Short mmCIF file of C-alpha atoms in Angstrom, two decimals:
data_model
loop_
_atom_site.label_atom_id
_atom_site.label_comp_id
_atom_site.label_asym_id
_atom_site.label_seq_id
_atom_site.Cartn_x
_atom_site.Cartn_y
_atom_site.Cartn_z
CA MET S 636 -47.54 -85.51 -68.15
CA LEU S 637 -50.71 -83.96 -66.78
CA LYS S 638 -52.53 -87.20 -66.08
CA GLN S 639 -49.69 -88.62 -64.03
CA THR S 640 -49.33 -85.31 -62.19
CA VAL S 641 -52.96 -85.28 -61.12
CA GLN S 642 -52.50 -88.84 -59.85
CA ARG S 643 -49.37 -87.80 -57.90
CA LEU S 644 -50.51 -84.48 -56.49
CA GLY S 645 -51.89 -85.99 -53.32
CA GLY S 646 -51.71 -83.22 -50.72
CA CYS S 647 -51.51 -80.45 -53.30
CA ILE S 648 -55.04 -80.94 -54.58
CA SER S 649 -58.13 -80.46 -52.50
CA ALA S 650 -59.07 -83.39 -50.33
CA SER S 651 -62.68 -83.16 -51.45
CA ARG S 652 -62.17 -85.84 -54.11
CA ARG S 653 -60.79 -89.35 -53.67
CA LYS S 654 -57.72 -90.20 -55.71
CA GLY S 655 -59.62 -92.75 -57.76
CA ASP S 656 -62.27 -90.19 -58.67
CA VAL S 657 -59.60 -87.75 -59.78
CA HIS S 658 -57.89 -90.40 -61.87
CA MET S 659 -61.09 -91.52 -63.62
CA LYS S 660 -62.26 -87.96 -64.21
CA TRP S 661 -58.91 -86.94 -65.66
CA LYS S 662 -58.64 -90.06 -67.79
CA LYS S 663 -62.05 -89.29 -69.26
CA HIS S 664 -61.14 -85.74 -70.17
CA LEU S 665 -57.51 -86.24 -71.15
CA PHE S 666 -58.42 -88.37 -74.12
CA GLY S 667 -61.40 -86.25 -75.11
CA ASN S 668 -61.25 -83.93 -78.09
CA TRP S 669 -60.65 -80.61 -76.35
CA VAL S 670 -59.08 -78.89 -79.34
CA ARG S 671 -62.44 -78.52 -81.06
CA SER S 672 -63.11 -77.70 -84.65
CA MET S 673 -64.47 -74.23 -85.25
CA SER S 674 -66.09 -75.04 -88.57
CA SER S 675 -69.56 -74.38 -87.16
CA LYS S 676 -68.57 -71.56 -84.75
CA PRO S 677 -67.35 -68.00 -85.14
CA GLN S 678 -63.56 -67.79 -85.45
CA SER S 679 -61.72 -66.69 -82.33
CA ASN S 680 -58.12 -66.73 -81.21
CA ASP S 681 -58.65 -66.33 -77.48
CA ASN S 682 -58.78 -68.96 -74.78
CA ARG S 683 -61.61 -67.54 -72.75
CA SER S 684 -64.36 -70.10 -73.06
CA THR S 685 -64.31 -72.54 -70.17
CA SER S 686 -68.00 -73.39 -70.00
CA TYR S 687 -67.50 -76.95 -71.29
CA SER S 688 -66.58 -79.69 -68.83
CA VAL S 689 -62.88 -79.58 -67.96
CA PRO S 690 -61.31 -81.24 -64.92
CA LYS S 691 -60.51 -78.71 -62.24
CA GLU S 692 -58.22 -79.10 -59.25
CA ARG S 693 -57.24 -76.85 -56.41
CA VAL S 694 -53.55 -76.27 -55.63
CA GLU S 695 -52.19 -74.04 -52.88
CA CYS S 696 -49.39 -72.50 -54.99
CA VAL S 697 -48.63 -72.77 -58.70
CA VAL S 698 -45.30 -71.72 -60.19
CA ILE S 699 -45.37 -71.49 -63.97
CA GLY S 700 -41.93 -72.11 -65.45
CA ALA S 701 -39.06 -74.30 -64.24
CA GLY S 702 -36.12 -72.07 -65.08
CA VAL S 703 -33.69 -71.22 -62.32
CA VAL S 704 -35.91 -68.43 -60.95
CA GLY S 705 -39.08 -70.54 -60.98
CA ILE S 706 -37.26 -73.42 -59.31
CA ALA S 707 -35.83 -71.11 -56.65
CA VAL S 708 -39.31 -69.70 -55.97
CA ALA S 709 -40.78 -73.20 -55.72
CA ARG S 710 -38.05 -74.24 -53.27
CA ALA S 711 -38.53 -71.14 -51.13
CA LEU S 712 -42.30 -71.67 -50.97
CA ALA S 713 -41.89 -75.37 -50.17
CA LEU S 714 -39.43 -74.55 -47.38
CA LYS S 715 -42.16 -72.36 -45.87
CA GLY S 716 -44.50 -75.36 -45.80
CA ARG S 717 -46.57 -74.42 -48.84
CA LYS S 718 -47.89 -77.07 -51.23
CA VAL S 719 -46.40 -76.17 -54.60
CA LEU S 720 -47.00 -77.37 -58.14
CA VAL S 721 -44.51 -76.29 -60.81
CA VAL S 722 -45.85 -76.43 -64.38
CA GLU S 723 -43.21 -76.53 -67.13
CA SER S 724 -43.85 -76.80 -70.88
CA ALA S 725 -40.52 -78.46 -71.68
CA PRO S 726 -39.57 -82.11 -70.99
CA THR S 727 -37.38 -81.08 -68.05
CA PHE S 728 -36.26 -78.07 -66.03
CA GLY S 729 -33.95 -75.27 -67.14
CA THR S 730 -34.10 -75.72 -70.91
CA GLY S 731 -34.62 -72.04 -71.81
CA THR S 732 -32.65 -68.95 -70.82
CA SER S 733 -31.32 -70.65 -67.67
CA SER S 734 -29.30 -73.19 -69.68
CA ARG S 735 -28.00 -70.65 -72.21
CA SER S 736 -26.20 -68.14 -70.01
CA SER S 737 -22.52 -67.51 -69.32
CA GLU S 738 -22.96 -69.13 -65.86
CA VAL S 739 -21.38 -66.12 -64.20
CA ILE S 740 -22.07 -65.20 -60.58
CA HIS S 741 -22.25 -61.44 -60.99
CA ALA S 742 -21.06 -59.01 -58.33
CA GLY S 743 -23.80 -56.37 -58.82
CA ILE S 744 -21.69 -53.59 -60.30
CA TYR S 745 -23.51 -52.20 -63.33
CA TYR S 746 -27.05 -51.63 -62.13
CA PRO S 747 -28.63 -48.38 -60.93
CA ALA S 748 -28.56 -47.93 -57.16
CA ASN S 749 -31.64 -49.27 -55.35
CA SER S 750 -32.90 -51.02 -58.48
CA PHE S 751 -34.17 -54.59 -58.23
CA LYS S 752 -31.21 -55.71 -60.32
CA ALA S 753 -28.72 -54.12 -57.93
CA ILE S 754 -30.44 -55.27 -54.75
CA PHE S 755 -31.19 -58.82 -55.89
CA CYS S 756 -27.80 -59.32 -57.53
CA VAL S 757 -25.82 -58.34 -54.43
CA ARG S 758 -28.09 -60.28 -52.09
CA GLY S 759 -28.43 -63.22 -54.49
CA ARG S 760 -24.68 -63.45 -55.01
CA ASP S 761 -24.11 -63.93 -51.29
CA MET S 762 -26.95 -66.44 -51.04
CA LEU S 763 -25.66 -68.32 -54.07
CA TYR S 764 -22.11 -68.66 -52.79
CA GLU S 765 -23.40 -69.86 -49.44
CA TYR S 766 -25.79 -72.36 -51.03
CA CYS S 767 -23.16 -73.71 -53.41
CA SER S 768 -20.69 -74.19 -50.56
CA GLN S 769 -23.25 -75.94 -48.36
CA HIS S 770 -24.54 -78.23 -51.14
CA ASP S 771 -21.27 -78.98 -52.94
CA ILE S 772 -22.36 -77.23 -56.14
CA PRO S 773 -19.33 -76.76 -58.43
CA HIS S 774 -18.41 -73.08 -58.46
CA LYS S 775 -15.37 -70.83 -58.26
CA GLN S 776 -14.84 -67.23 -57.19
CA ILE S 777 -12.32 -66.33 -59.90
CA GLY S 778 -12.87 -62.57 -60.13
CA LYS S 779 -13.06 -60.37 -63.19
CA LEU S 780 -11.52 -57.31 -64.79
CA ILE S 781 -13.65 -54.65 -66.49
CA VAL S 782 -11.31 -52.95 -68.93
CA ALA S 783 -10.99 -49.62 -70.72
CA THR S 784 -8.98 -50.10 -73.90
CA ARG S 785 -9.09 -46.42 -74.95
CA SER S 786 -8.66 -43.21 -73.00
CA SER S 787 -12.18 -42.17 -74.02
CA GLU S 788 -13.58 -45.14 -72.05
CA ILE S 789 -11.91 -44.23 -68.75
CA PRO S 790 -14.69 -41.85 -67.59
CA LYS S 791 -17.24 -44.62 -68.19
CA LEU S 792 -15.05 -47.00 -66.23
CA CYS S 793 -14.98 -44.54 -63.32
CA ASP S 794 -18.77 -44.27 -63.42
CA ILE S 795 -19.03 -48.07 -63.28
CA LEU S 796 -16.73 -48.16 -60.25
CA ASP S 797 -18.78 -45.50 -58.45
CA ARG S 798 -21.98 -47.38 -59.20
CA GLY S 799 -20.58 -50.67 -57.92
CA ILE S 800 -19.46 -49.01 -54.69
CA GLN S 801 -22.93 -47.46 -54.30
CA ASN S 802 -24.44 -50.91 -54.70
CA GLY S 803 -22.33 -52.27 -51.86
CA VAL S 804 -20.05 -54.51 -53.92
CA ASP S 805 -17.04 -55.42 -51.80
CA GLY S 806 -13.42 -55.31 -52.88
CA LEU S 807 -13.70 -53.22 -56.04
CA LYS S 808 -10.45 -51.58 -57.04
CA MET S 809 -9.29 -49.45 -59.97
CA VAL S 810 -5.93 -50.57 -61.35
CA ASP S 811 -3.66 -49.05 -63.99
CA GLY S 812 -3.21 -50.81 -67.27
CA VAL S 813 0.32 -51.91 -66.38
CA ASP S 814 -0.87 -53.58 -63.18
CA ALA S 815 -3.86 -55.15 -64.94
CA MET S 816 -1.54 -56.61 -67.57
CA LYS S 817 0.67 -58.03 -64.83
CA ILE S 818 -2.37 -59.83 -63.50
CA GLU S 819 -3.31 -60.98 -67.02
CA PRO S 820 -0.27 -60.93 -69.38
CA GLU S 821 -2.41 -61.53 -72.50
CA LEU S 822 -4.58 -58.51 -71.71
CA GLN S 823 -4.25 -55.09 -73.30
CA CYS S 824 -5.93 -52.13 -71.58
CA MET S 825 -5.34 -48.64 -70.19
CA LYS S 826 -7.22 -49.10 -66.90
CA ALA S 827 -9.34 -51.77 -65.30
CA ILE S 828 -11.68 -52.45 -62.39
CA LEU S 829 -10.81 -55.57 -60.44
CA SER S 830 -13.89 -57.32 -58.99
CA PRO S 831 -12.73 -60.16 -56.73
CA VAL S 832 -16.22 -61.40 -55.79
CA THR S 833 -17.33 -62.31 -59.34
CA GLY S 834 -17.42 -66.05 -60.00
CA ILE S 835 -18.72 -68.93 -62.09
CA VAL S 836 -21.12 -71.77 -61.29
CA ASP S 837 -22.35 -75.02 -62.80
CA SER S 838 -25.90 -73.86 -63.45
CA HIS S 839 -27.27 -77.34 -64.18
CA SER S 840 -25.94 -78.72 -60.90
CA LEU S 841 -27.42 -75.70 -59.13
CA MET S 842 -30.86 -76.21 -60.66
CA LEU S 843 -30.76 -79.96 -60.02
CA SER S 844 -30.03 -79.32 -56.35
CA LEU S 845 -32.80 -76.72 -56.04
CA VAL S 846 -35.31 -79.07 -57.71
CA GLY S 847 -34.31 -81.92 -55.39
CA GLU S 848 -34.65 -79.76 -52.31
CA ALA S 849 -38.03 -78.44 -53.45
CA GLU S 850 -39.29 -81.97 -54.07
CA ASN S 851 -37.95 -83.16 -50.72
CA HIS S 852 -40.14 -80.51 -49.10
CA GLY S 853 -43.25 -81.55 -50.99
CA ALA S 854 -43.15 -79.60 -54.26
CA THR S 855 -44.38 -81.39 -57.39
CA PHE S 856 -43.00 -80.75 -60.87
CA THR S 857 -44.98 -81.52 -64.00
CA TYR S 858 -43.26 -81.32 -67.39
CA ASN S 859 -44.59 -81.28 -70.96
CA SER S 860 -47.49 -79.22 -69.59
CA THR S 861 -48.16 -75.69 -70.83
CA VAL S 862 -50.17 -72.91 -69.22
CA ILE S 863 -51.98 -71.15 -72.06
CA GLY S 864 -53.95 -68.55 -70.09
CA GLY S 865 -56.08 -67.96 -67.04
CA HIS S 866 -59.01 -66.15 -65.50
CA VAL S 867 -60.23 -64.89 -62.13
CA GLU S 868 -62.93 -66.94 -60.42
CA GLY S 869 -64.14 -65.47 -57.15
CA ASN S 870 -61.15 -65.04 -54.88
CA ASP S 871 -59.04 -67.54 -56.84
CA ILE S 872 -57.12 -67.58 -60.07
CA CYS S 873 -57.67 -70.41 -62.53
CA VAL S 874 -54.86 -71.24 -64.92
CA HIS S 875 -55.57 -73.11 -68.13
CA VAL S 876 -53.25 -76.04 -68.80
CA THR S 877 -52.78 -78.33 -71.77
CA GLU S 878 -50.22 -80.92 -72.74
CA THR S 879 -47.40 -79.46 -74.78
CA ASP S 880 -47.76 -82.15 -77.45
CA ARG S 881 -51.24 -80.82 -78.19
CA LEU S 882 -49.78 -77.42 -78.96
CA LYS S 883 -47.43 -79.01 -81.48
CA GLU S 884 -50.46 -80.35 -83.32
CA TRP S 885 -52.44 -77.12 -83.12
CA LYS S 886 -52.67 -75.27 -86.44
CA GLY S 887 -54.18 -72.03 -85.18
CA THR S 888 -57.49 -72.60 -86.96
CA SER S 889 -59.48 -73.66 -83.90
CA ILE S 890 -60.07 -72.44 -80.37
CA LEU S 891 -57.33 -73.65 -78.05
CA HIS S 892 -59.14 -75.07 -75.03
CA PRO S 893 -57.43 -76.18 -71.81
CA GLU S 894 -57.37 -79.80 -70.73
CA LEU S 895 -57.10 -78.94 -67.05
CA LEU S 896 -57.95 -75.99 -64.82
CA LEU S 897 -55.82 -75.33 -61.75
CA SER S 898 -57.39 -73.10 -59.10
CA SER S 899 -55.07 -71.38 -56.65
CA LYS S 900 -54.68 -68.32 -54.44
CA LEU S 901 -51.03 -67.87 -55.46
CA ILE S 902 -49.77 -68.04 -59.04
CA VAL S 903 -46.22 -67.06 -60.00
CA ASN S 904 -45.68 -66.38 -63.70
CA SER S 905 -41.99 -67.15 -64.09
CA THR S 906 -41.99 -68.13 -67.75
CA GLY S 907 -39.10 -65.93 -68.84
CA LEU S 908 -39.29 -65.23 -72.55
CA SER S 909 -43.03 -65.90 -72.70
CA ALA S 910 -44.03 -64.14 -69.45
CA PRO S 911 -45.57 -61.06 -71.13
CA ALA S 912 -47.39 -63.18 -73.71
CA LEU S 913 -48.84 -65.39 -70.98
CA ALA S 914 -49.84 -62.41 -68.83
CA ASN S 915 -51.73 -60.96 -71.78
CA ARG S 916 -53.79 -64.15 -71.84
CA PHE S 917 -54.94 -63.75 -68.23
CA ARG S 918 -58.45 -62.31 -68.13
CA GLY S 919 -58.97 -59.75 -65.40
CA LEU S 920 -55.67 -57.85 -65.55
CA LYS S 921 -55.90 -54.10 -65.73
CA SER S 922 -55.38 -52.72 -69.21
CA GLY S 923 -51.87 -51.64 -70.10
CA VAL S 924 -50.00 -53.22 -67.19
CA VAL S 925 -48.07 -55.77 -69.25
CA PRO S 926 -44.88 -54.09 -70.51
CA PRO S 927 -43.76 -54.40 -74.13
CA SER S 928 -41.24 -57.17 -74.70
CA TYR S 929 -38.06 -57.20 -76.75
CA TYR S 930 -35.78 -60.08 -77.58
CA ALA S 931 -32.01 -59.97 -77.97
CA ARG S 932 -30.15 -63.07 -79.06
CA GLY S 933 -26.61 -63.40 -77.77
CA CYS S 934 -24.16 -65.80 -79.41
CA TYR S 935 -21.10 -67.36 -77.84
CA PHE S 936 -17.97 -68.56 -79.62
CA THR S 937 -15.49 -70.91 -78.00
CA LEU S 938 -11.71 -70.64 -78.18
CA SER S 939 -10.23 -73.64 -79.99
CA ASN S 940 -6.71 -74.98 -80.52
CA THR S 941 -5.56 -74.17 -77.01
CA LYS S 942 -4.97 -76.43 -74.03
CA VAL S 943 -4.44 -73.65 -71.53
CA SER S 944 -6.71 -70.64 -71.05
CA PRO S 945 -4.99 -67.33 -71.88
CA PHE S 946 -6.80 -65.77 -68.89
CA ARG S 947 -7.32 -66.64 -65.23
CA HIS S 948 -10.03 -64.02 -64.66
CA LEU S 949 -13.17 -63.09 -66.55
CA ILE S 950 -12.50 -60.12 -68.84
CA TYR S 951 -15.27 -57.61 -69.61
CA PRO S 952 -15.13 -54.58 -71.90
CA ILE S 953 -17.17 -51.41 -71.35
CA PRO S 954 -20.91 -52.23 -71.70
CA GLU S 955 -22.62 -51.77 -75.07
CA ASP S 956 -26.18 -51.06 -76.17
CA GLY S 957 -28.36 -53.97 -75.03
CA GLY S 958 -25.65 -55.85 -73.16
CA ILE S 959 -22.38 -55.75 -71.27
CA GLY S 960 -20.13 -56.41 -74.25
CA VAL S 961 -18.42 -59.42 -75.82
CA HIS S 962 -16.50 -60.66 -72.82
CA VAL S 963 -14.31 -63.58 -71.81
CA THR S 964 -15.86 -66.25 -69.63
CA ILE S 965 -14.22 -69.44 -68.45
CA ASP S 966 -16.29 -72.43 -67.41
CA LEU S 967 -15.39 -74.86 -64.65
CA ASN S 968 -13.76 -77.17 -67.19
CA GLY S 969 -11.43 -74.41 -68.36
CA GLN S 970 -13.22 -73.82 -71.66
CA VAL S 971 -12.88 -70.20 -72.81
CA LYS S 972 -15.96 -68.56 -74.33
CA PHE S 973 -16.42 -65.16 -75.91
CA GLY S 974 -19.80 -63.50 -75.93
CA PRO S 975 -22.56 -62.69 -75.96
CA ASN S 976 -23.14 -60.18 -78.70
CA VAL S 977 -26.49 -58.42 -79.16
CA GLU S 978 -28.77 -59.36 -82.06
CA TRP S 979 -32.23 -57.84 -81.82
CA ILE S 980 -34.74 -60.36 -83.13
CA ASP S 981 -38.46 -60.41 -83.85
CA SER S 982 -40.95 -61.91 -81.46
CA VAL S 983 -42.88 -65.10 -82.18
CA ASP S 984 -46.57 -65.81 -81.65
CA ASP S 985 -47.81 -66.65 -78.15
CA ILE S 986 -48.08 -70.41 -78.61
CA SER S 987 -44.64 -70.64 -80.19
CA SER S 988 -43.18 -68.64 -77.29
CA PHE S 989 -44.82 -71.03 -74.82
CA GLN S 990 -42.94 -73.84 -76.61
CA ASN S 991 -39.67 -71.88 -76.73
CA LYS S 992 -39.64 -71.91 -80.53
CA PHE S 993 -37.06 -69.17 -80.82
CA ASP S 994 -34.15 -69.30 -83.23
CA TYR S 995 -31.05 -70.31 -81.25
CA SER S 996 -28.80 -70.90 -84.24
CA VAL S 997 -25.29 -69.46 -84.26
CA ASN S 998 -24.18 -68.20 -87.64
CA PRO S 999 -20.47 -69.07 -88.04
CA ASN S 1000 -20.00 -65.88 -90.08
CA ARG S 1001 -20.71 -63.86 -86.92
CA ALA S 1002 -17.16 -64.68 -85.88
CA GLU S 1003 -15.97 -62.01 -88.31
CA ARG S 1004 -17.55 -59.39 -86.03
CA PHE S 1005 -16.22 -61.01 -82.87
CA TYR S 1006 -12.54 -60.91 -83.82
CA PRO S 1007 -12.11 -57.11 -83.89
CA GLU S 1008 -14.11 -56.66 -80.67
CA ILE S 1009 -12.08 -59.26 -78.79
CA ARG S 1010 -8.75 -58.01 -80.13
CA LYS S 1011 -9.35 -54.65 -78.48
CA TYR S 1012 -8.36 -56.32 -75.21
CA TYR S 1013 -6.84 -59.61 -76.45
CA PRO S 1014 -4.65 -58.64 -79.42
CA ASN S 1015 -3.02 -62.07 -79.71
CA LEU S 1016 -6.26 -63.79 -80.69
CA LYS S 1017 -5.38 -65.89 -83.75
CA ASP S 1018 -7.41 -66.08 -86.93
CA GLY S 1019 -9.51 -69.21 -87.14
CA SER S 1020 -9.48 -69.84 -83.40
CA LEU S 1021 -13.18 -69.07 -82.79
CA GLU S 1022 -15.74 -71.84 -83.17
CA PRO S 1023 -19.53 -71.45 -82.88
CA GLY S 1024 -20.70 -72.32 -79.39
CA TYR S 1025 -24.31 -71.67 -78.41
CA SER S 1026 -26.76 -68.81 -78.08
CA GLY S 1027 -29.28 -67.51 -75.59
CA ILE S 1028 -32.11 -65.01 -75.83
CA ARG S 1029 -32.62 -62.24 -73.30
CA PRO S 1030 -36.21 -61.42 -72.23
CA LYS S 1031 -35.81 -57.65 -72.32
CA LEU S 1032 -38.18 -54.81 -71.47
CA SER S 1033 -36.18 -52.15 -73.33
CA GLY S 1034 -35.31 -52.05 -77.00
CA PRO S 1035 -32.45 -50.77 -79.14
CA SER S 1036 -30.98 -47.44 -77.99
CA GLN S 1037 -33.23 -47.39 -74.90
CA LEU S 1038 -31.94 -47.26 -71.35
CA PRO S 1039 -31.72 -50.71 -69.74
CA ALA S 1040 -34.89 -51.67 -67.88
CA ASP S 1041 -35.07 -53.06 -64.38
CA PHE S 1042 -36.64 -56.36 -63.35
CA VAL S 1043 -40.42 -56.00 -63.00
CA ILE S 1044 -42.25 -57.91 -60.27
CA GLN S 1045 -45.97 -57.25 -60.46
CA GLY S 1046 -48.48 -57.97 -57.75
CA GLU S 1047 -52.13 -57.14 -57.20
CA GLU S 1048 -51.41 -53.47 -56.49
CA ILE S 1049 -50.32 -53.07 -60.12
CA HIS S 1050 -52.46 -55.44 -62.17
CA GLY S 1051 -55.50 -55.85 -59.90
CA VAL S 1052 -55.56 -59.66 -59.66
CA PRO S 1053 -55.15 -61.01 -56.10
CA GLY S 1054 -52.51 -63.71 -55.78
CA LEU S 1055 -50.96 -63.32 -59.23
CA ILE S 1056 -47.27 -62.44 -59.40
CA ASN S 1057 -45.79 -61.65 -62.80
CA LEU S 1058 -42.02 -61.67 -63.29
CA PHE S 1059 -41.02 -59.67 -66.37
CA GLY S 1060 -37.64 -58.93 -67.91
CA ILE S 1061 -35.70 -61.42 -65.79
CA GLU S 1062 -32.56 -61.33 -67.91
CA SER S 1063 -29.01 -61.04 -66.57
CA PRO S 1064 -28.33 -61.05 -63.63
CA GLY S 1065 -31.27 -63.43 -63.26
CA LEU S 1066 -29.19 -66.50 -62.40
CA THR S 1067 -27.27 -64.64 -59.69
CA SER S 1068 -30.48 -63.00 -58.42
CA SER S 1069 -32.66 -66.12 -58.44
CA MET S 1070 -32.57 -66.97 -54.74
CA ALA S 1071 -32.98 -63.32 -53.73
CA ILE S 1072 -36.02 -62.97 -56.02
CA ALA S 1073 -37.49 -66.07 -54.39
CA GLU S 1074 -36.80 -64.63 -50.94
CA PHE S 1075 -38.47 -61.36 -51.92
CA ILE S 1076 -41.58 -63.08 -53.24
CA CYS S 1077 -41.98 -65.15 -50.09
CA THR S 1078 -41.47 -62.14 -47.84
CA ARG S 1079 -43.57 -59.66 -49.81
CA PHE S 1080 -46.45 -61.81 -51.04
CA VAL S 1081 -46.57 -64.84 -48.74
CA GLY S 1082 -45.38 -63.65 -45.35
#
């Protein structure tokens, strides 16, 4: 809650006000009617007016969004001695894309050489394995096979191998179908790439550890608090914050005013699915710098009626448009999952995106499309063995039939606002890359 956060900020806020003054000022404004009726004013949908009295506090660093990337950034900043406030709209950390992934530690194979995805994935993978080992985070380096099930796919498989080698992925090896099927007897393929450095991780345990370490070094996390916009004020950026519950009550017929202004010289927009929408609500950005956003839902089905996994490695087909194909993942409990597919979906309005009001339902009938795809490499898959699991939504910067886009990390040189860092399109391999992205931000923008 915002009120409690202001009371707890201590060293994060400016020392120019006593704690009691802050508490009384915030209490006065928190229970005021800041979502004002527009019956006597011209209709407007922006959040620009801040001339009324709103409590304002100064914070050294603000990270917006407590997904795995935002948490990693907060930890990295805190370890450098910065005072950090993390503002998250949900009741706790990691409730969006970070909790709806396949939990794979990717090797860094697929991505164009020298791209952010390639660089951060390879670097982040090494950092992640080291961190998990040092902090007893459940993980396992189980390896994976990328398979060609038809002769026409073999040239693509060779291209993938060349790209992985270019990216510096260790241990990659092309194996014949016979050898691949010796490694995995239930597999059917003509050729395969063996990637021994691919693994799996308990993403919740990872995020919990990162949050704990960030807090131990002075970072503060506030939940149920939503950033709805911002503006430039002198040499600082002011972000506009309101309690998430207020957004649930908002009908869109009045101006949405903030309940708190946070002034800072460093703001990291790490809001995942809503990052472009939020950036568009920052006054002062250069026109046209926010990329268009696309959303692709990916559903997972679990394998039922089996006590033993048919595979020991992760199994990946040749990548498809918008994703890397319906593949086999195995979690640390031995549960086998197939997915994700690619379902292009419509966007939602800004406020709904801030509240993560996307459709995460899994239609059981989608299984009919999964069976033939899976049977290309797992022909013994039995009818009726797939059960709906869960879904996630990818924050993409490229749409259907477009070439995959790279991660976008925007600083002042692009958008013109000092101290604002926008993270766009942080889809897969975002989990693997999280600590490397945090390292990059601290090195590039903090020093």
